[in-house]
Coordinates of C-alpha atoms and ligand atoms in Angstrom, one line a residue:
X1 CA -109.5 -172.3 5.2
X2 CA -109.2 -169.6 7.8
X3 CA -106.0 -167.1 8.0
X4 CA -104.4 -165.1 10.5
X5 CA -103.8 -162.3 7.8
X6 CA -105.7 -161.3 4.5
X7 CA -102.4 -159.9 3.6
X8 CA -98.7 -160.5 5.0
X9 CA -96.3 -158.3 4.0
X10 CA -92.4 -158.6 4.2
X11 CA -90.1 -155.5 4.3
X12 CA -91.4 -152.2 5.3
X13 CA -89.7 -150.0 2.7
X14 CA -91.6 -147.8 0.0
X15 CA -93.2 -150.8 -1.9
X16 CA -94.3 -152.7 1.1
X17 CA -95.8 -149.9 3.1
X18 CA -97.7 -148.6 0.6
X19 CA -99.0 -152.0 -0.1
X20 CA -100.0 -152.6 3.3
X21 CA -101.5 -149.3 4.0
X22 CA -103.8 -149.1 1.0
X23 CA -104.7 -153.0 1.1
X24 CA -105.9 -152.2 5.5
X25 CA -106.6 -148.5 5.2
X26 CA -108.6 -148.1 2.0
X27 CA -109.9 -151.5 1.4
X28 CA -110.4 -152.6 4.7
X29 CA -108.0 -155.7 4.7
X30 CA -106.0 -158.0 7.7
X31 CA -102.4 -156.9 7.3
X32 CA -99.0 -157.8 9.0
X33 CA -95.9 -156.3 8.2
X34 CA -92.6 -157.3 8.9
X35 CA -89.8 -155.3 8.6
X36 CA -86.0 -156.1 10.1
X37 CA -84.5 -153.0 10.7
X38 CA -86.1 -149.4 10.2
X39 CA -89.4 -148.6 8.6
X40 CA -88.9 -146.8 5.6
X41 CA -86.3 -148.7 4.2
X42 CA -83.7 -147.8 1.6
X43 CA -85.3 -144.4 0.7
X44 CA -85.6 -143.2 3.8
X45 CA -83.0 -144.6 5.8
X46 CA -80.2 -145.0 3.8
X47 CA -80.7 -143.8 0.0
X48 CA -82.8 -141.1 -1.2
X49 CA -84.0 -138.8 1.5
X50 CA -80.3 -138.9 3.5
X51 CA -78.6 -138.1 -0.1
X52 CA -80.4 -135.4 -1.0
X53 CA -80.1 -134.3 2.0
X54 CA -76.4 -134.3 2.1
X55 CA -76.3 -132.9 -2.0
X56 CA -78.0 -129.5 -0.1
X57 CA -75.4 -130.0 2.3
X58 CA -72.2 -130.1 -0.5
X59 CA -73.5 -127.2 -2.5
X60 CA -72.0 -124.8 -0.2
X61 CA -68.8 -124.3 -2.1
X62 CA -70.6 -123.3 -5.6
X63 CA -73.1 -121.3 -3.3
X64 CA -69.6 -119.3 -2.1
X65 CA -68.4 -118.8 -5.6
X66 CA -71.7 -118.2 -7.3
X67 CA -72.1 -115.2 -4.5
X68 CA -68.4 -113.4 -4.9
X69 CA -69.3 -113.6 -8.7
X70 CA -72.8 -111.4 -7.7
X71 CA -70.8 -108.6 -5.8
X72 CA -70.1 -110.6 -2.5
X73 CA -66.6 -110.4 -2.5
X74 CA -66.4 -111.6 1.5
X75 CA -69.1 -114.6 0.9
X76 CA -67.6 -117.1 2.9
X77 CA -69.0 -120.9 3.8
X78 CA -66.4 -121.4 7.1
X79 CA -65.8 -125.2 8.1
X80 CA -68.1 -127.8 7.6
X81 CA -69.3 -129.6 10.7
X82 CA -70.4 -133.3 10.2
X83 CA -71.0 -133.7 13.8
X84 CA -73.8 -131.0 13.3
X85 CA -74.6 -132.3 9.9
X86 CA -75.2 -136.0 11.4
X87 CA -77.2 -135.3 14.4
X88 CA -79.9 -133.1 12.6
X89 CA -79.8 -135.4 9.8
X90 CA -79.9 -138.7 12.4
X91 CA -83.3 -136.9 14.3
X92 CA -85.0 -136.4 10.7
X93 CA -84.5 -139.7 9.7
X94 CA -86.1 -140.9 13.2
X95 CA -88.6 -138.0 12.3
X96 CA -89.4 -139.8 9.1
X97 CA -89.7 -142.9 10.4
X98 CA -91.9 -142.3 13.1
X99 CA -94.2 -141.1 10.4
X100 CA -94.3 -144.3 8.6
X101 CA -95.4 -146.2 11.5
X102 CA -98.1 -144.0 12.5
X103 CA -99.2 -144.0 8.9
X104 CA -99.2 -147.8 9.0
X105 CA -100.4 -148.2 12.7
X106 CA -103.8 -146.1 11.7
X107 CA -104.3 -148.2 8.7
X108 CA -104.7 -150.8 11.0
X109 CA -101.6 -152.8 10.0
X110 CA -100.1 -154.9 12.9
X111 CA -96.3 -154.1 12.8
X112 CA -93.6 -157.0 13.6
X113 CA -90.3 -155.5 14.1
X114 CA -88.4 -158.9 13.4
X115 CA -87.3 -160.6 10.1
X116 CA -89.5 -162.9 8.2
X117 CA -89.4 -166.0 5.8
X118 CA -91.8 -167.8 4.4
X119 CA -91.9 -171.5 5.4
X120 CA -95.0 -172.3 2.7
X121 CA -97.2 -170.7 0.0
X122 CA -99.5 -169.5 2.8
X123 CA -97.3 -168.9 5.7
X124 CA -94.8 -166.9 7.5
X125 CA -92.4 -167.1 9.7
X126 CA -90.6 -164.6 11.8
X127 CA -87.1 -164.2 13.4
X128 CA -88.7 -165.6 17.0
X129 CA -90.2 -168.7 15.2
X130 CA -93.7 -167.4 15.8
X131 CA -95.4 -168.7 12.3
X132 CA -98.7 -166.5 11.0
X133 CA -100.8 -167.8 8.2
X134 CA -101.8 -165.3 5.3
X135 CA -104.1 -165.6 2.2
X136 CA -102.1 -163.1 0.3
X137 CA -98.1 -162.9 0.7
X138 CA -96.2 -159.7 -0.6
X139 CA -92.4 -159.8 -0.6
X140 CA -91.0 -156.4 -1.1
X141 CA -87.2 -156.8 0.2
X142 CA -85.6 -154.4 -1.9
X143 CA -81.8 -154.4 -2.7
X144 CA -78.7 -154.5 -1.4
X145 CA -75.8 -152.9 -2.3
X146 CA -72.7 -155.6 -4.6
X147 CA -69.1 -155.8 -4.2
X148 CA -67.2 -156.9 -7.1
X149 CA -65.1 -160.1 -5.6
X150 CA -61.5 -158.7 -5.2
X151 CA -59.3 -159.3 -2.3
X152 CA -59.5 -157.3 0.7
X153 CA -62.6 -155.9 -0.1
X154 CA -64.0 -156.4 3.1
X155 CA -61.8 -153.1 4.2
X156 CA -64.5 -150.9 1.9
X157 CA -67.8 -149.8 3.1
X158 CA -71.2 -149.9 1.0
X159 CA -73.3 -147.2 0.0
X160 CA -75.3 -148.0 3.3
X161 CA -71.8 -147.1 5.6
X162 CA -71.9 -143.4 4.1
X163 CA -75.2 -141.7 6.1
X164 CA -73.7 -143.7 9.3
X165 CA -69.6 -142.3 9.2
X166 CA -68.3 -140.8 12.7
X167 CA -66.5 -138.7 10.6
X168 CA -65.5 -137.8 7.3
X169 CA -62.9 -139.4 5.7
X170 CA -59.9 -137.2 4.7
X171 CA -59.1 -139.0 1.6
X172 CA -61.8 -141.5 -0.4
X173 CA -62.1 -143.9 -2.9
X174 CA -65.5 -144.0 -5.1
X175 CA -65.4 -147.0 -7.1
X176 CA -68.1 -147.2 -9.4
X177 CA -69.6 -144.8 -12.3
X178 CA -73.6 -145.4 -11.6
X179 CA -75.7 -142.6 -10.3
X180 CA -74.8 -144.0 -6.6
X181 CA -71.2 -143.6 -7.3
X182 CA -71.5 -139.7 -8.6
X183 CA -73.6 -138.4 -6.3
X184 CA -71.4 -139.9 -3.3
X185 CA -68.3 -138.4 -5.2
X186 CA -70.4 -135.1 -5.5
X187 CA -71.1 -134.9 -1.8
X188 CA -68.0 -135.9 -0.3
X189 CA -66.1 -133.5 -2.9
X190 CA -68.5 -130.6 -1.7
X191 CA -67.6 -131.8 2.0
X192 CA -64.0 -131.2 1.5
X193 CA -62.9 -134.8 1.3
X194 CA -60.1 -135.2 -1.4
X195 CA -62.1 -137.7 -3.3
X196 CA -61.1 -139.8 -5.6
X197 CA -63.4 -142.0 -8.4
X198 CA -62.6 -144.8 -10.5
X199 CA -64.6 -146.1 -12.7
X200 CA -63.8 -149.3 -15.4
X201 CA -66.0 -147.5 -18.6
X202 CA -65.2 -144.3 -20.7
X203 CA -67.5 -142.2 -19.2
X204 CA -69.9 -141.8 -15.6
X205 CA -73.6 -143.0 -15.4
X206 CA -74.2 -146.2 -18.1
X207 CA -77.4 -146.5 -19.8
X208 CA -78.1 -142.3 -19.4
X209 CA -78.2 -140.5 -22.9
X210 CA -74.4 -139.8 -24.3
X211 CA -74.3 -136.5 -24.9
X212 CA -75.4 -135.9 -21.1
X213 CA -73.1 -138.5 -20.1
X214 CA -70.1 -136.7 -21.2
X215 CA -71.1 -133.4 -19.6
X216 CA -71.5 -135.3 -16.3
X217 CA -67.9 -136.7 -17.0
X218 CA -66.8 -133.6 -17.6
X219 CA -68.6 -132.1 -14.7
X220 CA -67.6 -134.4 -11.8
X221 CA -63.6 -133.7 -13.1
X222 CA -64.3 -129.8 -12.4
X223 CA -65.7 -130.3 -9.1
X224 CA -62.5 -131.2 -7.9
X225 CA -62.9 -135.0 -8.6
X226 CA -60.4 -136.5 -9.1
X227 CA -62.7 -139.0 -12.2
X228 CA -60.2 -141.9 -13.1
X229 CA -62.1 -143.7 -16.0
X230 CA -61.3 -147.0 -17.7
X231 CA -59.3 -148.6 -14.1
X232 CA -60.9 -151.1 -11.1
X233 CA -59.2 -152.0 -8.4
X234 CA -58.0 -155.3 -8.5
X235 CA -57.2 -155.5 -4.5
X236 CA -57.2 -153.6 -0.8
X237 CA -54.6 -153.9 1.8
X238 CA -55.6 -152.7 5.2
X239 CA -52.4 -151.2 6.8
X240 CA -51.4 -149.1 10.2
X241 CA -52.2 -145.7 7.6
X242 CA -55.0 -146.2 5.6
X243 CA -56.1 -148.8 2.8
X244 CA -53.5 -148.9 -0.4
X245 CA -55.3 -149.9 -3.2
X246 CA -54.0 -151.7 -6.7
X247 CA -55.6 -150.9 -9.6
X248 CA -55.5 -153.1 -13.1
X249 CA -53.6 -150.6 -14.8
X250 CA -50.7 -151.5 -12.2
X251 CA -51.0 -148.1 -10.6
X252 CA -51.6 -148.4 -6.5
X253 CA -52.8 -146.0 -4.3
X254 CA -53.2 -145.1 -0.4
X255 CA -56.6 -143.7 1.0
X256 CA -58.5 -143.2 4.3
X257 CA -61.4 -144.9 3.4
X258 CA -62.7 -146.7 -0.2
X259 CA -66.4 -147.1 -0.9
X260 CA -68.3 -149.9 -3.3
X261 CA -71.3 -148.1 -5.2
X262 CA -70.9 -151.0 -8.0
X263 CA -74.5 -152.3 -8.2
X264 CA -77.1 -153.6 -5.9
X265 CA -78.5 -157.0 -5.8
X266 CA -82.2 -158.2 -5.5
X267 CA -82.7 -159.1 -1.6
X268 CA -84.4 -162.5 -1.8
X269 CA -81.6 -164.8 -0.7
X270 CA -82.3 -166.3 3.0
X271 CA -86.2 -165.7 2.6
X272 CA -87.3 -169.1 2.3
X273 CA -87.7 -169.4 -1.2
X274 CA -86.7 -173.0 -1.1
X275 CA -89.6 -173.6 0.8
X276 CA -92.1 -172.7 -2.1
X277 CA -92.1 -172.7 -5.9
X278 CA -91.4 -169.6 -6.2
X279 CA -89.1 -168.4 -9.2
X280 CA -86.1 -166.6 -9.7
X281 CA -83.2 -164.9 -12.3
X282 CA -80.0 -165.9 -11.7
X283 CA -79.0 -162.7 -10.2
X284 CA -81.5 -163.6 -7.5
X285 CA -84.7 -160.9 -8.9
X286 CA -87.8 -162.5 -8.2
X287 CA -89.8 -163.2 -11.5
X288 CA -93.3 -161.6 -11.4
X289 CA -96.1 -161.1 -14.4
X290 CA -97.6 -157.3 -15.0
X291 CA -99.7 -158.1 -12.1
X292 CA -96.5 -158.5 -9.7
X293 CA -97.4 -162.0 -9.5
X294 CA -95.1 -164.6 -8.5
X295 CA -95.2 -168.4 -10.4
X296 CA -97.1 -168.8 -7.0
X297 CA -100.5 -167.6 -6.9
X298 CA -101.0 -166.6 -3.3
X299 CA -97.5 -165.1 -3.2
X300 CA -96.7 -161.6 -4.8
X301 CA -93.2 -159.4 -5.2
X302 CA -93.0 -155.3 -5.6
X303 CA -90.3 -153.0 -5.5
X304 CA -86.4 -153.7 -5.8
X305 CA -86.4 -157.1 -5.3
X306 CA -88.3 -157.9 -8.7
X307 CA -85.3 -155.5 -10.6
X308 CA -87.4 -154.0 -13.2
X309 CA -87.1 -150.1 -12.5
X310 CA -85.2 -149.9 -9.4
X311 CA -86.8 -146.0 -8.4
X312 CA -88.5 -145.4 -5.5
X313 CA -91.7 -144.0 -7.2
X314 CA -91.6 -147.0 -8.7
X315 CA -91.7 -149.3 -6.1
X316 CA -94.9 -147.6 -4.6
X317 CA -97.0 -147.6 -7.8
X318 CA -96.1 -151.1 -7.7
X319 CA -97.4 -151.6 -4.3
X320 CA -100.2 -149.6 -4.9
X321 CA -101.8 -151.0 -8.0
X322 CA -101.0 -154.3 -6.0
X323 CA -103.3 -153.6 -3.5
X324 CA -105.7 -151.9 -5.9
X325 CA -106.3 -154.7 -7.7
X326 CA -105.9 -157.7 -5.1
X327 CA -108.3 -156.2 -2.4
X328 CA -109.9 -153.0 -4.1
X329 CA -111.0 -154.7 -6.9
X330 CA -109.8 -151.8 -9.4
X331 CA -107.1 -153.9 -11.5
X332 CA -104.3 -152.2 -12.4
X333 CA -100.7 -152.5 -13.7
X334 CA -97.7 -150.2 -14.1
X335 CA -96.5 -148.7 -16.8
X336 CA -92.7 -149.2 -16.8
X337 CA -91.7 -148.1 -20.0
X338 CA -92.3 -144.0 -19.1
X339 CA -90.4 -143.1 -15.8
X340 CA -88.5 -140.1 -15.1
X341 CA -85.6 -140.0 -13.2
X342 CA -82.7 -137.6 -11.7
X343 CA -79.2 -137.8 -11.0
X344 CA -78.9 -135.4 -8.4
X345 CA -75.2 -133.8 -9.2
X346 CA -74.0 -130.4 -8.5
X347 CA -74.2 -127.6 -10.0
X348 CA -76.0 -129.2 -12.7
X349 CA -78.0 -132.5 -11.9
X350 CA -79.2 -134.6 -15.0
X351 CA -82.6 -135.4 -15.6
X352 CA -84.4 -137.7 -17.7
X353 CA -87.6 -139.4 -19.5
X354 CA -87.8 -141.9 -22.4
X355 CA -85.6 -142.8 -25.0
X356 CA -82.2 -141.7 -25.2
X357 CA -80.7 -140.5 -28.4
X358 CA -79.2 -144.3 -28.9
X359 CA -82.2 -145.9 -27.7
X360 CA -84.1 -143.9 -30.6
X361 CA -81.5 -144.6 -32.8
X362 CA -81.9 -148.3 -32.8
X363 CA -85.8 -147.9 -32.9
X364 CA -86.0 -145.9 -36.6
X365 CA -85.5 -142.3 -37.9
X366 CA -85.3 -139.6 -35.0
X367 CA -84.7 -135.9 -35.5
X368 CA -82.6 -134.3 -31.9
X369 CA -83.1 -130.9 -31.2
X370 CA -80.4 -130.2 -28.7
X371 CA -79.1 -127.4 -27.0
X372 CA -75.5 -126.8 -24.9
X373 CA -75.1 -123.3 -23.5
X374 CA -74.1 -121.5 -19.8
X375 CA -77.3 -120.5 -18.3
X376 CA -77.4 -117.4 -17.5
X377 CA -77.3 -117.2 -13.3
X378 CA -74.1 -119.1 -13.8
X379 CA -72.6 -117.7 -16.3
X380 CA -72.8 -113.9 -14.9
X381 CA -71.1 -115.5 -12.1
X382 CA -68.2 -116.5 -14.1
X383 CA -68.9 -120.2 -14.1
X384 CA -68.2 -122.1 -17.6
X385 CA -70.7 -124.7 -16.7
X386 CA -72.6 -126.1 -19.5
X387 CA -76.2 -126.8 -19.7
X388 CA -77.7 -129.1 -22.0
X389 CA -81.9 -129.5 -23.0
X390 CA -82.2 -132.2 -25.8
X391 CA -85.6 -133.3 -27.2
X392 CA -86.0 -136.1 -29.8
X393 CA -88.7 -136.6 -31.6
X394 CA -90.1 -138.5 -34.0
X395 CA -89.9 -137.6 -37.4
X396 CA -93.5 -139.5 -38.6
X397 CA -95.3 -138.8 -35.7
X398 CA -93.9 -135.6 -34.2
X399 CA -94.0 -137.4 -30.9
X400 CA -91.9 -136.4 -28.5
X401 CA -89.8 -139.5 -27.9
X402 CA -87.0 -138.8 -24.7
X403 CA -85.9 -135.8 -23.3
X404 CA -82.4 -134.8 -21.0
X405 CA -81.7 -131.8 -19.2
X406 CA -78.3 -131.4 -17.9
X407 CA -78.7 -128.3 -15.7
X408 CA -79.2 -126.5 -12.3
X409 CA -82.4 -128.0 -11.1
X410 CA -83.0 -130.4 -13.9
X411 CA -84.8 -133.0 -11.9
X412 CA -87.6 -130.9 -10.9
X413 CA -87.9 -129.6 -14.9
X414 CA -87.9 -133.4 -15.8
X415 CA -90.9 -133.9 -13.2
X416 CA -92.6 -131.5 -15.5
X417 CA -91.7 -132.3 -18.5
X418 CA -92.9 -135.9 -17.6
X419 CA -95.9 -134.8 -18.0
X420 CA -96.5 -134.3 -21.8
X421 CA -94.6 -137.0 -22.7
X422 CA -96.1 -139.6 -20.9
X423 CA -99.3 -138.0 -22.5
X424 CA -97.6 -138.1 -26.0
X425 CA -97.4 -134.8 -26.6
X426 CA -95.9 -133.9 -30.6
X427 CA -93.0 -131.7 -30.6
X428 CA -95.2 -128.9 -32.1
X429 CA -97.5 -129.3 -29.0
X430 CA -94.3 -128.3 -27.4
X431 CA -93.8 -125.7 -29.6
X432 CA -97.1 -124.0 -29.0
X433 CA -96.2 -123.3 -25.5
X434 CA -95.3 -119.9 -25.1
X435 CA -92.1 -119.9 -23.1
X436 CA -91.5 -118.3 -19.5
X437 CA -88.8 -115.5 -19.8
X438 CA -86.0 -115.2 -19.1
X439 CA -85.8 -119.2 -17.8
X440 CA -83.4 -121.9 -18.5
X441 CA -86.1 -124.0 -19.3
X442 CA -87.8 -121.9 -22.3
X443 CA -85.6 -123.8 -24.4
X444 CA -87.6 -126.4 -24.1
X445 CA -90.3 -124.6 -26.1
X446 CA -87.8 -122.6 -28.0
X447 CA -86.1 -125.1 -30.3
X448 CA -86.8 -124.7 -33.6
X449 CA -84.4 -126.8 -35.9
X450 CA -83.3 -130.3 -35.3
X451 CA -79.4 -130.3 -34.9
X452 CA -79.3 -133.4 -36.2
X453 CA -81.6 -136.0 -37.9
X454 CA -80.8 -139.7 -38.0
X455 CA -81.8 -142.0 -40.4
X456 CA -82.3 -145.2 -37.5
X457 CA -80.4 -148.4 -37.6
X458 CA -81.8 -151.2 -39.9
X459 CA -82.8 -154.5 -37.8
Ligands
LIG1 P1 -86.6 -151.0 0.2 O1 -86.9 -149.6 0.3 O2 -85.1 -151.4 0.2 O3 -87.2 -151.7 1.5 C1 -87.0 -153.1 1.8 C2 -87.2 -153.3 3.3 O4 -87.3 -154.7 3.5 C3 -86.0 -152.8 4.0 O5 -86.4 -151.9 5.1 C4 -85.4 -154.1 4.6 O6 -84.8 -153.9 5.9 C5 -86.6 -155.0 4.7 N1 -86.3 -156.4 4.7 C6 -85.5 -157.1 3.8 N2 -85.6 -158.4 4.0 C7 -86.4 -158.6 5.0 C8 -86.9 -159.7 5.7 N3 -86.6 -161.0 5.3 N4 -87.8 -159.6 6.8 C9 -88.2 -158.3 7.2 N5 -87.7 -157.2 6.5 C10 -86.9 -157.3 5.5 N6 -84.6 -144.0 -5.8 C11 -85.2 -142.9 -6.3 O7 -86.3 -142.9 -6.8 N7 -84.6 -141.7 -6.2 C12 -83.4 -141.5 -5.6 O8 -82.8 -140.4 -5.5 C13 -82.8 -142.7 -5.1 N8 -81.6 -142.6 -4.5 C14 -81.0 -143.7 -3.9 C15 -79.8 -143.6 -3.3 C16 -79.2 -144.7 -2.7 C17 -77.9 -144.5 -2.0 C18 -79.8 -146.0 -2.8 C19 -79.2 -147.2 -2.2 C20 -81.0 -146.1 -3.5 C21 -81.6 -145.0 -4.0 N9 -82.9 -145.1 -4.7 C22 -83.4 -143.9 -5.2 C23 -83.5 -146.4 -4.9 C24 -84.7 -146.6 -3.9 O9 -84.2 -146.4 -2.6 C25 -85.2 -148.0 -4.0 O10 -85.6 -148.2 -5.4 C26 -86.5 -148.2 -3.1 O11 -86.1 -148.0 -1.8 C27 -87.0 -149.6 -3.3 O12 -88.1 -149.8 -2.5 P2 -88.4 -151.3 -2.0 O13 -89.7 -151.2 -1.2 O14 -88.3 -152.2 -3.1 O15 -87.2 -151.7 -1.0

């Protein structure tokens, strides 16, 4: 049987255009893409690239006091302009995207600005009815952003409506305590918006390691966040002033403008899964094997829409050692159980790799060298910002198990730090580093004692 495509590939975010682009470019493949709305996707249209973007942006204030503390006693920031803001960052995100089809268009891959489904195991069929035959199907549809099903919540915007505001809210409601959530109420803080966070748990950023949970906590309260733990709303009403909002603890309130960063879904509804055999959870993630295959063998899913580590890097490995080992014939998989990651909050982000100190809790005896001081930079400054490096390690093995750094820069030390633990390094490999003085991260290198050993939980 003959095909229009060696490859189709659906959604032209970071797991699908990779995917394309090696499978055409390096190994010489037929490829389609589809995508519905910018090339690019999420990360560079409406996730990573915009919010960093707009955490440089809403460092300004810290960057004022951190300068009158050096002997800058007139260090002013002025006004912030969000009209100036949003057209630079509007022409980079074009900038970006432009890129991505070029990369794609000189790999060969035929572009098809329109929304796909597939209407059988070996075919596709986009938005104009036009249906294209492919040997190999990729689906790589990411996420979207969740609500949480209470009344009137069709008066809040998503995580999406932030990069896209005509302008800035004067008074906000964050509801929500993932890494979404905190770096929103980070950067509309920093803006100036009087921003408010509520959040149902006991403290910011589930699943991250405790101790570096509760500095984060602790953190986003003395940024001027106004951090309301252990409360959801339980309704919106949309009135002639603003949105008043009632909370489960019977308290209501009045703001401008309320934002859902409560979870994202797996994009696979309305993608004609009925029309194949192709399985899913309940929560609509598409089940693949190691090899990001699908129950169907001609039909394969990368990126957010499988939910197993919902990163960016992750989602191009993904589509990578897809087309590695479909059309380069170099088999690969991914490793998911090692991946660094970074909440990017200010002044001190949160970076981290491996266990955390309850994951290696539950796993058998683990000895924590931790560390909480004010770096230095801040500190002369007059900040009382706390910093935090925590290593744990394996008592048997001296393997470096997890490690978190709550501090200024911490996601580009985890990059680094990546590294040796991914290579299993042993804490006295660590140790045998001479450190680089005077840095926040020679403590890293520097801690000799565990501050605490614990004995693991039996079962
Ligand atoms: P996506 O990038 O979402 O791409 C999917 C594409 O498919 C989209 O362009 C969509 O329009 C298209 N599409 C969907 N359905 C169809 C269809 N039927 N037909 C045609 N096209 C379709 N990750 C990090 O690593 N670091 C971060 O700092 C970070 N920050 C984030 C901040 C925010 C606010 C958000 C929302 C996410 C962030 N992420 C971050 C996560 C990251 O963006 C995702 O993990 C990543 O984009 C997933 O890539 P993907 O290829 O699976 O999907």
């Amino acid at each position: 049987m003959t095909f229009d495509y060696d490859l189709f590939v659906i959604g032209g975010g970071s797991g699908g255009v990779r995917a394309a682009r090696i499978a055409a470019g390096e190994h010489g493949a037929k490829v389609g893409l589809a995508e519905e709305s910018r090339l690019g996707g999420t990360c560079v249209i409406r996730g990573c690239v915009p919010k960093k973007l707009m955490i440089f942006a809403s460092q300004a204030g810290n960057m004022q006091a951190e300068m009158q503390g050096y002997g800058w006693p007139d260090a002013k920031t002025g006004d912030f302009s969000w009209e100036i803001y949003r057209e630079k960052q509007d022409a980079e995100l074009t900038r970006l995207e432009l890129i991505y089809r070029a990369g794609l268009e000189r790999a060969g891959v035929e572009v098809h600005d329109q929304r796909a489904k597939l209407a059988d195991h070996h075919t596709v069929e986009l938005a104009d009815g036009t249906r294209m035959t492919a040997k190999h199907i990729l689906i790589a549809t990411g996420g979207r952003p969740a609500k949480i099903g209470v009344p009137g919540e069709e008066h809040a915007m998503i995580s999406d409506d932030l990069f896209l505001m005509d302008k800035l809210p004067k008074r906000v409601l964050l509801v929500g305590g993932g890494f979404i959530a905190c770096e929103f109420a980070t950067i509309l803080a920093g803006l100036g918006v009087d921003t408010v966070q509520a959040y149902r748990g006991d403290a910011v950023l589930r699943g991250f390691d405790r101790e570096a949970r509760d500095l984060a906590t602790l953190q986003l309260s003395h940024q001027g966040i106004d951090l309301r733990l252990g409360i959801t709303p339980t309704r919106l009403d949309k009135g002639a002033d603003g949105i008043t909002v009632s909370f489960d603890d019977d308290s209501t309130d009045r703001f401008d403008a309320v934002m859902f960063a409560t979870g994202r879904d797996p994009y696979s509804w309305g993608l004609g899964l009925e029309n194949t055999q192709v399985k899913t959870q309940p929560n609509g993630a598409i089940i693949v094997d190691e090899w990001s295959q699908t129950s169907v063998p001609s039909v394969y899913a990368v990126g957010d829409v499988t939910n197993r580590v919902n990163l960016t890097p992750v989602a191009i490995r993904e589509g990578h050692s897809f087309a590695d080992t479909v059309f380069g014939n170099k088999p690969r998989t991914v490793d998911h159980s090692i991946v660094a990651s970074a909440v990017y909050l200010r002044p001190h982000e949160l970076g981290s790799v491996g266990l955390t100190e309850e994951e290696a809790v539950l796993r058998g005896p683990v000895d924590v060298y931790s560390t909480v001081f004010r770096p230095m930079r801040s500190m002369f400054a007059g900040s009382d910002a706390r910093m935090m490096m925590k290593l744990l390690v394996d008592p048997k093995t001296d393997k470096v198990l997890g490690c978190h750094i709550f501090g200024p820069e911490a996601g580009e030390m985890i990059q680094l730090s990546a590294i040796p633990i991914g290579m299993g390094a042993t804490k006295a490999q660590f140790d045998a580093t001479i450190a680089v003085h005077p840095t926040a991260a020679e403590e890293l290198v520097t801690m000799r004692q565990p501050s605490r050993r614990h004995h693991g939980v039996p079962g």
